[in-house]
PDB file of C-alpha atoms in Angstrom:
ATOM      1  CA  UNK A 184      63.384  64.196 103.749  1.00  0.00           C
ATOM      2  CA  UNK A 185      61.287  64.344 106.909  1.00  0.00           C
ATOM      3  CA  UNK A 186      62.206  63.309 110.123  1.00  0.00           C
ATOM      4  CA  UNK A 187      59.227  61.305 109.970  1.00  0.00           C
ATOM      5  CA  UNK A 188      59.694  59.411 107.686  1.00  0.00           C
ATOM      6  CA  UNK A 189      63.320  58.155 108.607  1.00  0.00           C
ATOM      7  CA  UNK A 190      62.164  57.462 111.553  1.00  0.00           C
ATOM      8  CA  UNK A 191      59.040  55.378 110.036  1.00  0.00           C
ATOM      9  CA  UNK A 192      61.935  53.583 108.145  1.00  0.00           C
ATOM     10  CA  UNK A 193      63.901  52.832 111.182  1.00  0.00           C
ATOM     11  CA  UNK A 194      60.677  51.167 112.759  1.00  0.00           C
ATOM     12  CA  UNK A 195      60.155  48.886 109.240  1.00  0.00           C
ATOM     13  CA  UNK A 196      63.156  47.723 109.936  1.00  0.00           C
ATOM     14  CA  UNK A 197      63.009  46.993 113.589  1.00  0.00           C
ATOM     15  CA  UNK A 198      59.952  44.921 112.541  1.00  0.00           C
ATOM     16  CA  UNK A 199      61.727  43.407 109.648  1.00  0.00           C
ATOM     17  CA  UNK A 200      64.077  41.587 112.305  1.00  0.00           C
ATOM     18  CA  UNK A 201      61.571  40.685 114.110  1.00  0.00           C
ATOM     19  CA  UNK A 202      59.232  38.702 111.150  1.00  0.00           C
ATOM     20  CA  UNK A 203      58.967  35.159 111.424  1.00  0.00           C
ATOM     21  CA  UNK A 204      57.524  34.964 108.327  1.00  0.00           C
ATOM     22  CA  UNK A 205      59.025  36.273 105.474  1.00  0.00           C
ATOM     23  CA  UNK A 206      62.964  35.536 106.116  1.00  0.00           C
ATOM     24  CA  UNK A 207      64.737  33.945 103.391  1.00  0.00           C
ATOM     25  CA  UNK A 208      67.407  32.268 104.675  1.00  0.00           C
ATOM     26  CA  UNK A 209      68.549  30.489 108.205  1.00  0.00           C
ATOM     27  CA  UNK A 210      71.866  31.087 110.011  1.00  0.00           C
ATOM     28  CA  UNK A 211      73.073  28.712 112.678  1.00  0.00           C
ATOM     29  CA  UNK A 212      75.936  29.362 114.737  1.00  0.00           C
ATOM     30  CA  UNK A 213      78.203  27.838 117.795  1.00  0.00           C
ATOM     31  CA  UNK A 214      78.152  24.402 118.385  1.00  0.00           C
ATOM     32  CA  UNK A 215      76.401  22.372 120.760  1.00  0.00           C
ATOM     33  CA  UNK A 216      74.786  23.015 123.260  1.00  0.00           C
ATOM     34  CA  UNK A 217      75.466  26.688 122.752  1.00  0.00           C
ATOM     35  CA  UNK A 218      73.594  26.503 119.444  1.00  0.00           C
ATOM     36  CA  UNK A 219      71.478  29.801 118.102  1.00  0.00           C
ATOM     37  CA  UNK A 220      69.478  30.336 114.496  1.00  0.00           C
ATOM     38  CA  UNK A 221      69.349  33.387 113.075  1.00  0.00           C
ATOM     39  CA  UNK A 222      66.633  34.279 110.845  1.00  0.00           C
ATOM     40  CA  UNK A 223      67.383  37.082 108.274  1.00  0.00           C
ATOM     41  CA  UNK A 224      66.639  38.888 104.650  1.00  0.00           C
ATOM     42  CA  UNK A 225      69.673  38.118 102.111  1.00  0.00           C
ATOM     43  CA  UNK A 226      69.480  41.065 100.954  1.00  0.00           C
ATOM     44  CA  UNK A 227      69.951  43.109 103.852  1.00  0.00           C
ATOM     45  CA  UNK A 228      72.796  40.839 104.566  1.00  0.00           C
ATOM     46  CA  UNK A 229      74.516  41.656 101.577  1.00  0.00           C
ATOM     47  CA  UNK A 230      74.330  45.263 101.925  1.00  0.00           C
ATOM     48  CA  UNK A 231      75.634  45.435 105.194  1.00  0.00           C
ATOM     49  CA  UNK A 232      78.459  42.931 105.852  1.00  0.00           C
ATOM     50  CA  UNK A 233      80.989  42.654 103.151  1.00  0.00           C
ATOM     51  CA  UNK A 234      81.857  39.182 104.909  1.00  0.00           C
ATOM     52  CA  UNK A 235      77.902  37.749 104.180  1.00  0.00           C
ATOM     53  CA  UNK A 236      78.168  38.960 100.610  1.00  0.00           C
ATOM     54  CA  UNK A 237      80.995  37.059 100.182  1.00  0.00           C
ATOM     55  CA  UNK A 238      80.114  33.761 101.890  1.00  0.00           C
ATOM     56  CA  UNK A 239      76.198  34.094 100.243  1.00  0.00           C
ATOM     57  CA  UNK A 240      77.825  34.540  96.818  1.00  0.00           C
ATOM     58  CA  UNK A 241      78.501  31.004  96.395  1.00  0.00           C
ATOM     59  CA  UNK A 242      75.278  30.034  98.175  1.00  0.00           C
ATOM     60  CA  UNK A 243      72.791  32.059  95.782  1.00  0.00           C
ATOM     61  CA  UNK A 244      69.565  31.212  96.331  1.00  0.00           C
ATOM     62  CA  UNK A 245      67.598  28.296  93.427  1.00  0.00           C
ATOM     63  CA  UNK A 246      64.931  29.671  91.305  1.00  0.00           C
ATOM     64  CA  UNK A 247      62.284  27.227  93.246  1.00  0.00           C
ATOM     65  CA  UNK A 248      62.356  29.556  96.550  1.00  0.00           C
ATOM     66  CA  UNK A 249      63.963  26.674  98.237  1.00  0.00           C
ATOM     67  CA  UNK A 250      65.314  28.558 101.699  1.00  0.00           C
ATOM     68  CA  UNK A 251      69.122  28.810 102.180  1.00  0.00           C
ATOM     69  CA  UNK A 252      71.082  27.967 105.871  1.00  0.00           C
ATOM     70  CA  UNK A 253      74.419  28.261 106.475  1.00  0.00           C
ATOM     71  CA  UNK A 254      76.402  27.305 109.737  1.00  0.00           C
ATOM     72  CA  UNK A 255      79.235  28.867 111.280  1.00  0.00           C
ATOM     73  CA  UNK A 256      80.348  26.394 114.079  1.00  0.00           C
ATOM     74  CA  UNK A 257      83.382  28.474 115.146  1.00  0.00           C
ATOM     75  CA  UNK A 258      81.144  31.524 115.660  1.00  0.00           C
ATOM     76  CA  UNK A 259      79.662  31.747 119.473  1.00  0.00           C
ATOM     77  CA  UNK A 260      76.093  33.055 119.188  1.00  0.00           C
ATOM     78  CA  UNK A 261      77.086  36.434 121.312  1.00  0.00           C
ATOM     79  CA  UNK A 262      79.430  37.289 118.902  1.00  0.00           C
ATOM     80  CA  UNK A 263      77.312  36.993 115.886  1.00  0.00           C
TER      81      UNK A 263
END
């Protein structure tokens, strides 16, 4: 494969963190007032943290599109 297009690919995926519109689930982390959410694509997640997989396993998303968040309170938002 081309250069190109790997590094097209790289740059669909810098804009993939950055879309505010087509996320399907909601992260929240820390506690107050050091609260931060995380928007993100399950199935990125999944494919690159063995941890996510495991913790979105038992949060699959519902057939009616309804969008998932999960908190991690003991997590500081630096660290995630």
């Amino acid at each position: 494969m081309s250069t190109t297009f790997f590094s097209r690919l790289s740059q669909n995926y810098i804009e993939i963190l950055k879309d505010d519109e087509y996320y399907d689930i909601t992260i929240e982390v820390g506690n107050d007032p050091n609260v931060k959410i995380f928007r993100a694509h399950i199935i990125i997640l999944c494919y690159r943290s063995s941890f996510l997989r495991r913790t979105l396993a038992s949060n699959k998303k519902n057939d009616d599109s309804t969008l998932i968040h999960i908190k991690f309170p003991n997590i500081s938002p630096e660290i995630f």
